[in-house]
Amino acid sequence: MSEYKRILLGVSGGIAAYKSAELVRLIRKRGAEVRVVMTASAMQFVSPLTFQALSGNAVQTDLLDAESENAMDHISLARWADAMVIAPATANVIAKLSHGLADDLLSTLYLAATVPVYIAPAMNQAMWAKPVTQNNIATLRQHGVQVIGPEPGEQACGETGLGRMSEPSDICARLFAGLAVRCLEGLNVLISAGPTREPLDPVRYLSNRSSGKMGYALAEAARNAGAAVTLVSGPVSLAPPAHVETVRVETAAQMYEAVLTRAEASDIYIGAAAVADYTPAVTQPGKIKKEGEQTHLILQKTGDILAAVAALGRRPFTVGFAAETDDLKAYARDKLARKNLDMIAANWVGRGSGGFESEQNALEVFWKDGKKSLAMTGKPRLAEQLIELIAERRAVTGRK
Ligand code: PMT
């Protein structure tokens, strides 16, 4: 497949706007033409002249500018591009795009665009973490927008966290990788995500802190890599990813059934769900009454989904996760061997940053005779790296 030849770059008003000058240079180095559109607040940070000089094209800033509409009206501009990238994308722009507002040139172009759209968010870490921003991002993802970053680290405001715009070289790589790295083209990938809920009675259950973010990010990354993806999901508040078959389950037993009936038809299985190891031996038909100072529960071991998939005759390339509070490496290697897996991705949990619920994570990935560390970053970027590693290892082992 050929690379994008014409990129429309939207720059909105954040301190990271200066980094987008480098992005223009990198995109042009790939042989593509760039046209830049700036919002009014972006011009407070960087002059349009900078982008004009670097792109070799006049910069458009105004929806109602007769001169630029004469040269190329906004609909033609949206049609001209092979892809649109907005970097930096501020919280405000993200909110506007997710709600379909079109009150300036950039947001109007987004609405008019029928080509792939990428956004590189950049904002203060608390603004990124706000549920309303996360909902807006989820909406854009559902509409097929590819989100690049943000990255963790020190911010211009002096705080530390997730919210820095990805480096221009990473944005450029993603932009072109979207076409080039289709490392799972034609494969069926089955992924489990989220927690399970084990009912004690009609109103109570045992569960855990999994949000599903890691598994959902893997589903999106596998889909973007060309796979047909089925996602078996425990109860989470995330929207189902576009173009992914999502099967909702609640209990470990339901997840077992949903995964095992699909596993033999899959080329790869990734067990990112936090499945309950034990379930109440009996689910009481009525609400359990408050009696006595203490009570006890009798719990029954659940079936191990991952081990059962790995024991199938026509098994897929089987990747487990290990969530550990100590001895990460030893426990992960033990699970790899005991469950007869092709690979295991281990993460620390219960330590504040990464693991359950968090927007970011880091992984230590092990296989029989090797390992690779994937450094702390946003779960979407981490998922891409893991998917690429899985594709690489699967090719080496030659499993179906
Ligand atoms: O969902 P997030 O908030 O984004 O958090 C992500 C995560 C921390 C849940 C994820 O990265 C992760 O680590 N998932 C696995 C959690 C877990 O249950 O780990 P474990 O070490 O207890 O289990 C090992 C493996 O066995 C896992 O692949 C698990 O899916 C699997 N398992 C466990 C029990 C069981 N009955 N069946 C299984 O298949």
Tab-separated table of C-alpha atoms in Angstrom, residues 24-391:
chain	number	residue	atom	x	y	z
A	24	VAL	CA	5.999	19.325	9.397
A	25	ARG	CA	9.669	18.817	8.623
A	26	LEU	CA	9.493	15.057	9.351
A	27	ILE	CA	6.361	14.556	7.248
A	28	ARG	CA	7.946	16.386	4.332
A	29	LYS	CA	11.026	14.209	4.717
A	30	ARG	CA	8.742	11.220	4.056
A	31	GLY	CA	7.935	12.830	0.707
A	32	ALA	CA	4.435	14.053	1.600
A	33	GLU	CA	3.051	17.551	1.079
A	34	VAL	CA	1.735	19.365	4.162
A	35	ARG	CA	-0.891	22.070	4.495
A	36	VAL	CA	-1.309	23.622	7.919
A	37	VAL	CA	-4.439	24.980	9.560
A	38	MET	CA	-4.096	26.878	12.846
A	39	THR	CA	-6.668	27.857	15.441
A	40	ALA	CA	-6.703	31.412	16.785
A	41	SER	CA	-5.124	30.293	20.062
A	42	ALA	CA	-2.399	28.283	18.280
A	43	MET	CA	-1.239	31.568	16.748
A	44	GLN	CA	-0.620	32.889	20.274
A	45	PHE	CA	2.088	30.227	20.624
A	46	VAL	CA	3.647	30.002	17.163
A	47	SER	CA	3.485	32.331	14.187
A	48	PRO	CA	1.805	31.060	10.987
A	49	LEU	CA	4.942	32.238	9.186
A	50	THR	CA	6.927	29.415	10.817
A	51	PHE	CA	4.563	26.798	9.411
A	52	GLN	CA	4.379	28.572	6.068
A	53	ALA	CA	8.157	28.519	5.740
A	54	LEU	CA	8.428	24.860	6.775
A	55	SER	CA	5.507	23.542	4.744
A	56	GLY	CA	6.025	25.703	1.681
A	57	ASN	CA	2.284	26.462	1.658
A	58	ALA	CA	0.229	29.371	2.957
A	59	VAL	CA	-1.240	28.622	6.381
A	60	GLN	CA	-5.021	28.832	6.708
A	61	THR	CA	-6.456	30.200	9.898
A	62	ASP	CA	-9.921	31.540	9.204
A	63	LEU	CA	-13.158	29.876	8.131
A	64	LEU	CA	-14.475	33.107	6.677
A	65	ASP	CA	-11.387	34.340	4.878
A	66	ALA	CA	-12.439	35.208	1.308
A	67	GLU	CA	-8.866	35.086	0.032
A	68	SER	CA	-8.041	31.562	1.224
A	69	GLU	CA	-11.538	30.296	0.368
A	70	ASN	CA	-10.832	31.568	-3.166
A	71	ALA	CA	-7.546	29.704	-3.331
A	72	MET	CA	-8.924	26.467	-1.822
A	73	ASP	CA	-12.253	26.413	-0.002
A	74	HIS	CA	-12.537	24.400	3.202
A	75	ILE	CA	-14.402	21.507	1.593
A	76	SER	CA	-11.771	21.213	-1.163
A	77	LEU	CA	-9.072	21.357	1.501
A	78	ALA	CA	-10.682	18.446	3.367
A	79	ARG	CA	-10.933	16.523	0.065
A	80	TRP	CA	-7.338	17.384	-0.900
A	81	ALA	CA	-5.830	15.473	2.050
A	82	ASP	CA	-5.067	11.728	2.259
A	83	ALA	CA	-5.021	12.029	6.045
A	84	MET	CA	-5.600	14.661	8.711
A	85	VAL	CA	-3.544	14.968	11.890
A	86	ILE	CA	-4.267	17.372	14.732
A	87	ALA	CA	-1.186	18.033	16.883
A	88	PRO	CA	-1.391	19.280	19.499
A	89	ALA	CA	-5.063	18.524	20.130
A	90	THR	CA	-6.147	20.482	23.201
A	91	ALA	CA	-8.921	19.395	25.584
A	92	ASN	CA	-11.099	22.088	24.048
A	93	VAL	CA	-10.576	20.905	20.468
A	94	ILE	CA	-11.151	17.281	21.522
A	95	ALA	CA	-14.429	18.311	23.186
A	96	LYS	CA	-15.527	20.214	20.081
A	97	LEU	CA	-14.705	17.381	17.686
A	98	SER	CA	-16.427	14.764	19.812
A	99	HIS	CA	-19.609	16.851	19.866
A	100	GLY	CA	-19.590	17.769	16.182
A	101	LEU	CA	-19.140	21.517	16.707
A	102	ALA	CA	-17.890	23.420	13.676
A	103	ASP	CA	-17.266	27.002	14.758
A	104	ASP	CA	-13.806	27.497	13.237
A	105	LEU	CA	-11.804	26.232	10.281
A	106	LEU	CA	-10.149	23.293	12.077
A	107	SER	CA	-13.341	21.815	13.552
A	108	THR	CA	-15.190	22.373	10.257
A	109	LEU	CA	-12.445	20.555	8.354
A	110	TYR	CA	-12.692	17.638	10.787
A	111	LEU	CA	-16.423	17.359	10.112
A	112	ALA	CA	-15.895	17.578	6.367
A	113	ALA	CA	-12.989	15.100	6.312
A	114	THR	CA	-13.659	11.623	4.965
A	115	VAL	CA	-10.023	10.518	5.299
A	116	PRO	CA	-8.274	8.883	8.317
A	117	VAL	CA	-7.922	11.324	11.210
A	118	TYR	CA	-5.200	11.187	13.878
A	119	ILE	CA	-5.034	13.338	16.985
A	120	ALA	CA	-2.089	13.876	19.351
A	121	PRO	CA	-3.574	15.183	22.621
A	122	ALA	CA	-1.561	17.565	24.806
A	123	MET	CA	-2.794	19.046	28.057
A	124	ASN	CA	-2.307	19.187	31.806
A	125	GLN	CA	-2.474	15.700	33.365
A	126	ALA	CA	-5.562	16.491	35.477
A	127	MET	CA	-7.402	17.758	32.390
A	128	TRP	CA	-6.515	14.550	30.538
A	129	ALA	CA	-7.666	12.368	33.460
A	130	LYS	CA	-11.043	14.165	33.845
A	131	PRO	CA	-13.859	11.755	32.993
A	132	VAL	CA	-15.370	14.251	30.553
A	133	THR	CA	-12.121	14.326	28.513
A	134	GLN	CA	-11.878	10.537	28.647
A	135	ASN	CA	-15.485	10.245	27.445
A	136	ASN	CA	-14.736	12.623	24.574
A	137	ILE	CA	-11.668	10.584	23.628
A	138	ALA	CA	-13.714	7.367	23.785
A	139	THR	CA	-16.311	8.940	21.470
A	140	LEU	CA	-13.665	9.988	18.957
A	141	ARG	CA	-12.094	6.532	19.065
A	142	GLN	CA	-15.492	5.008	18.437
A	143	HIS	CA	-15.802	7.237	15.377
A	144	GLY	CA	-12.519	5.797	14.087
A	145	VAL	CA	-10.170	8.627	15.107
A	146	GLN	CA	-6.706	7.285	15.933
A	147	VAL	CA	-5.336	8.735	19.144
A	148	ILE	CA	-1.550	9.071	19.414
A	149	GLY	CA	-0.317	9.493	23.001
A	150	PRO	CA	-0.311	11.432	25.223
A	151	GLU	CA	2.891	10.484	27.052
A	152	PRO	CA	3.808	10.592	30.738
A	153	GLY	CA	6.453	12.933	32.103
A	154	GLU	CA	7.139	16.418	33.330
A	155	GLN	CA	4.759	19.025	31.972
A	156	ALA	CA	5.218	22.678	31.025
A	157	CYS	CA	2.956	23.604	33.983
A	158	GLY	CA	5.418	21.936	36.392
A	159	GLU	CA	3.212	18.915	37.132
A	160	THR	CA	4.101	15.332	36.264
A	161	GLY	CA	1.755	12.832	34.650
A	162	LEU	CA	0.109	11.725	31.435
A	163	GLY	CA	-0.540	14.636	29.081
A	164	ARG	CA	2.623	15.512	27.146
A	165	MET	CA	2.234	15.472	23.399
A	166	SER	CA	4.002	12.504	21.806
A	167	GLU	CA	7.311	13.331	20.156
A	168	PRO	CA	6.990	14.452	16.514
A	169	SER	CA	9.035	11.424	15.402
A	170	ASP	CA	6.524	9.082	17.136
A	171	ILE	CA	3.552	10.926	15.640
A	172	CYS	CA	5.125	10.711	12.204
A	173	ALA	CA	5.895	7.001	12.678
A	174	ARG	CA	2.284	6.292	13.698
A	175	LEU	CA	0.921	8.299	10.816
A	176	PHE	CA	2.805	6.238	8.302
A	177	ALA	CA	2.725	2.983	10.273
A	178	GLY	CA	-1.077	3.117	10.042
A	179	LEU	CA	-0.577	2.088	6.450
A	180	ALA	CA	2.671	0.194	6.624
A	181	VAL	CA	2.551	-1.980	9.799
A	182	ARG	CA	-0.347	-4.321	9.157
A	183	CYS	CA	1.423	-7.027	11.102
A	184	LEU	CA	-1.745	-9.046	11.855
A	185	GLU	CA	-3.371	-8.751	8.425
A	186	GLY	CA	-5.881	-11.539	7.837
A	187	LEU	CA	-5.585	-13.070	11.332
A	188	ASN	CA	-8.350	-13.749	13.859
A	189	VAL	CA	-7.484	-12.355	17.273
A	190	LEU	CA	-9.436	-13.145	20.419
A	191	ILE	CA	-8.929	-10.902	23.456
A	192	SER	CA	-10.434	-10.993	26.938
A	193	ALA	CA	-10.639	-7.780	28.946
A	194	GLY	CA	-12.011	-6.271	32.125
A	195	PRO	CA	-12.992	-7.845	35.439
A	196	THR	CA	-15.486	-10.604	36.173
A	197	ARG	CA	-18.272	-10.359	38.745
A	198	GLU	CA	-19.029	-13.358	40.925
A	199	PRO	CA	-22.478	-13.054	42.493
A	200	LEU	CA	-22.922	-13.671	46.216
A	201	ASP	CA	-26.629	-12.952	46.161
A	202	PRO	CA	-28.940	-10.937	43.852
A	203	VAL	CA	-27.352	-7.612	44.926
A	204	ARG	CA	-23.696	-8.311	45.781
A	205	TYR	CA	-20.690	-9.667	43.950
A	206	LEU	CA	-16.927	-10.251	44.257
A	207	SER	CA	-14.883	-8.408	41.667
A	208	ASN	CA	-11.639	-6.465	41.157
A	209	ARG	CA	-10.344	-3.101	39.974
A	210	SER	CA	-9.843	-3.878	36.271
A	211	SER	CA	-11.236	-1.093	34.069
A	212	GLY	CA	-10.767	-2.947	30.768
A	213	LYS	CA	-8.533	-0.167	29.395
A	214	MET	CA	-5.562	-2.446	28.696
A	215	GLY	CA	-7.625	-5.108	26.927
A	216	TYR	CA	-9.668	-2.568	24.927
A	217	ALA	CA	-6.454	-0.819	23.821
A	218	LEU	CA	-5.132	-4.204	22.665
A	219	ALA	CA	-8.336	-4.825	20.698
A	220	GLU	CA	-7.934	-1.471	18.931
A	221	ALA	CA	-4.242	-2.027	18.242
A	222	ALA	CA	-4.901	-5.527	16.838
A	223	ARG	CA	-7.711	-4.160	14.661
A	224	ASN	CA	-5.428	-1.373	13.389
A	225	ALA	CA	-2.802	-4.004	12.617
A	226	GLY	CA	-5.278	-5.652	10.222
A	227	ALA	CA	-6.771	-8.427	12.409
A	228	ALA	CA	-10.424	-9.432	12.716
A	229	VAL	CA	-10.849	-8.962	16.458
A	230	THR	CA	-13.277	-10.510	18.916
A	231	LEU	CA	-13.275	-8.940	22.368
A	232	VAL	CA	-14.790	-10.882	25.264
A	233	SER	CA	-15.393	-8.237	27.887
A	234	GLY	CA	-16.345	-8.320	31.523
A	235	PRO	CA	-18.477	-5.439	32.868
A	236	VAL	CA	-16.697	-2.119	32.147
A	237	SER	CA	-17.835	1.397	31.387
A	238	LEU	CA	-15.891	1.671	28.100
A	239	ALA	CA	-17.607	1.974	24.732
A	240	PRO	CA	-17.080	-1.055	22.475
A	241	PRO	CA	-14.305	-0.318	19.943
A	242	ALA	CA	-15.456	0.284	16.352
A	243	HIS	CA	-15.155	-2.690	13.980
A	244	VAL	CA	-14.483	-5.140	16.797
A	245	GLU	CA	-16.962	-7.904	17.653
A	246	THR	CA	-17.611	-7.378	21.345
A	247	VAL	CA	-19.128	-10.139	23.479
A	248	ARG	CA	-20.260	-8.997	26.921
A	249	VAL	CA	-20.062	-11.409	29.843
A	250	GLU	CA	-20.272	-11.071	33.589
A	251	THR	CA	-18.914	-14.092	35.438
A	252	ALA	CA	-15.714	-16.128	35.103
A	253	ALA	CA	-17.807	-19.109	33.981
A	254	GLN	CA	-19.437	-17.024	31.222
A	255	MET	CA	-16.030	-15.716	30.132
A	256	TYR	CA	-14.682	-19.278	30.067
A	257	GLU	CA	-17.558	-20.388	27.825
A	258	ALA	CA	-17.300	-17.326	25.508
A	259	VAL	CA	-13.521	-17.698	25.057
A	260	LEU	CA	-13.355	-21.484	24.742
A	261	THR	CA	-16.061	-21.650	22.060
A	262	ARG	CA	-14.062	-19.161	19.932
A	263	ALA	CA	-10.459	-20.082	20.705
A	264	GLU	CA	-9.864	-22.849	18.147
A	265	ALA	CA	-11.007	-20.567	15.325
A	266	SER	CA	-8.550	-17.886	16.478
A	267	ASP	CA	-4.914	-17.427	15.481
A	268	ILE	CA	-4.023	-15.491	18.642
A	269	TYR	CA	-5.559	-15.381	22.114
A	270	ILE	CA	-4.605	-12.605	24.562
A	271	GLY	CA	-5.895	-13.012	28.119
A	272	ALA	CA	-5.862	-9.450	29.471
A	273	ALA	CA	-8.945	-9.947	31.667
A	274	ALA	CA	-8.671	-10.024	35.428
A	275	VAL	CA	-10.638	-13.240	35.920
A	276	ALA	CA	-11.749	-14.202	39.421
A	277	ASP	CA	-9.730	-17.138	40.705
A	278	TYR	CA	-12.531	-18.069	43.096
A	279	THR	CA	-16.308	-17.746	42.957
A	280	PRO	CA	-18.871	-18.227	45.749
A	281	ALA	CA	-19.657	-21.951	46.011
A	282	VAL	CA	-23.329	-21.015	46.295
A	283	THR	CA	-25.115	-17.898	45.084
A	284	GLN	CA	-27.844	-17.186	47.623
A	285	PRO	CA	-31.265	-16.704	45.981
A	286	GLY	CA	-32.192	-13.895	48.406
A	287	LYS	CA	-30.206	-11.006	49.905
A	288	ILE	CA	-27.836	-12.305	52.609
A	289	LYS	CA	-28.956	-10.991	56.001
A	290	LYS	CA	-26.709	-9.156	58.452
A	291	GLU	CA	-26.376	-11.626	61.335
A	292	GLY	CA	-23.582	-12.086	63.885
A	293	GLU	CA	-20.227	-10.260	64.200
A	294	GLN	CA	-18.505	-12.409	61.597
A	295	THR	CA	-19.512	-14.374	58.580
A	296	HIS	CA	-17.639	-16.588	56.171
A	297	LEU	CA	-17.803	-17.337	52.518
A	298	ILE	CA	-17.069	-20.667	50.893
A	299	LEU	CA	-15.348	-20.077	47.591
A	300	GLN	CA	-14.822	-22.488	44.733
A	301	LYS	CA	-11.921	-22.334	42.265
A	302	THR	CA	-12.899	-21.111	38.790
A	303	GLY	CA	-11.788	-22.795	35.581
A	304	ASP	CA	-8.493	-21.367	34.266
A	305	ILE	CA	-9.397	-19.953	30.834
A	306	LEU	CA	-5.830	-19.294	29.756
A	307	ALA	CA	-4.572	-22.768	30.667
A	308	ALA	CA	-7.590	-24.344	28.958
A	309	VAL	CA	-6.931	-22.405	25.723
A	310	ALA	CA	-3.259	-23.415	25.796
A	311	ALA	CA	-4.284	-27.077	26.233
A	312	LEU	CA	-6.486	-27.147	23.113
A	313	GLY	CA	-5.468	-29.403	20.225
A	314	ARG	CA	-5.669	-26.552	17.678
A	315	ARG	CA	-4.477	-23.876	20.051
A	316	PRO	CA	-3.949	-20.272	19.027
A	317	PHE	CA	-0.701	-18.422	19.843
A	318	THR	CA	-1.517	-17.942	23.517
A	319	VAL	CA	-0.525	-14.808	25.429
A	320	GLY	CA	-1.263	-14.411	29.131
A	321	PHE	CA	-0.969	-11.489	31.494
A	322	ALA	CA	0.386	-11.598	35.023
A	323	ALA	CA	-0.693	-8.995	37.563
A	324	GLU	CA	1.700	-9.044	40.491
A	325	THR	CA	2.331	-7.096	43.703
A	326	ASP	CA	5.752	-8.731	44.262
A	327	ASP	CA	8.308	-10.988	42.600
A	328	LEU	CA	7.014	-10.013	39.172
A	329	LYS	CA	9.589	-11.910	37.144
A	330	ALA	CA	9.492	-15.167	39.120
A	331	TYR	CA	5.673	-15.362	39.203
A	332	ALA	CA	5.385	-14.438	35.520
A	333	ARG	CA	7.916	-17.071	34.442
A	334	ASP	CA	6.132	-19.627	36.645
A	335	LYS	CA	2.756	-18.836	34.966
A	336	LEU	CA	4.366	-18.982	31.518
A	337	ALA	CA	5.656	-22.508	32.173
A	338	ARG	CA	2.780	-23.867	34.290
A	339	LYS	CA	0.050	-22.729	31.886
A	340	ASN	CA	2.161	-23.684	28.831
A	341	LEU	CA	1.890	-20.215	27.245
A	342	ASP	CA	3.706	-18.800	24.234
A	343	MET	CA	4.216	-15.468	25.958
A	344	ILE	CA	3.295	-13.603	29.137
A	345	ALA	CA	3.046	-9.844	29.743
A	346	ALA	CA	3.617	-9.018	33.390
A	347	ASN	CA	2.622	-5.799	35.109
A	348	TRP	CA	2.880	-4.431	38.617
A	349	VAL	CA	-0.462	-3.806	40.289
A	350	GLY	CA	-1.446	-2.055	43.506
A	351	ARG	CA	1.511	0.368	43.345
A	352	GLY	CA	-0.306	3.566	42.360
A	353	SER	CA	1.002	4.011	38.822
A	354	GLY	CA	0.248	1.545	36.037
A	355	GLY	CA	-1.728	-1.720	36.174
A	356	PHE	CA	-5.383	-1.589	37.208
A	357	GLU	CA	-7.531	1.459	36.292
A	358	SER	CA	-4.566	3.650	35.334
A	359	GLU	CA	-4.290	5.355	31.918
A	360	GLN	CA	-0.701	4.159	31.634
A	361	ASN	CA	1.181	0.949	32.169
A	362	ALA	CA	4.521	-0.773	31.688
A	363	LEU	CA	5.100	-4.440	30.840
A	364	GLU	CA	7.815	-7.035	31.280
A	365	VAL	CA	7.190	-9.552	28.527
A	366	PHE	CA	8.598	-13.071	28.782
A	367	TRP	CA	8.729	-16.058	26.488
A	368	LYS	CA	10.574	-19.383	26.814
A	369	ASP	CA	14.026	-18.134	25.909
A	370	GLY	CA	13.707	-14.383	25.931
A	371	LYS	CA	12.194	-11.213	27.341
A	372	LYS	CA	11.540	-7.590	26.499
A	373	SER	CA	10.696	-4.574	28.672
A	374	LEU	CA	8.069	-2.137	27.419
A	375	ALA	CA	8.494	1.151	29.302
A	376	MET	CA	5.733	3.095	31.060
A	377	THR	CA	3.501	4.862	28.530
A	378	GLY	CA	-0.185	5.345	27.714
A	379	LYS	CA	-2.073	2.026	27.353
A	380	PRO	CA	-2.894	2.623	23.630
A	381	ARG	CA	0.792	3.060	22.721
A	382	LEU	CA	1.807	0.156	24.965
A	383	ALA	CA	-0.816	-2.038	23.295
A	384	GLU	CA	0.651	-1.256	19.867
A	385	GLN	CA	4.104	-2.249	21.051
A	386	LEU	CA	2.808	-5.496	22.539
A	387	ILE	CA	0.851	-6.326	19.371
A	388	GLU	CA	3.988	-5.806	17.267
A	389	LEU	CA	5.964	-8.036	19.623
A	390	ILE	CA	3.272	-10.735	19.507
A	391	ALA	CA	3.282	-10.646	15.680
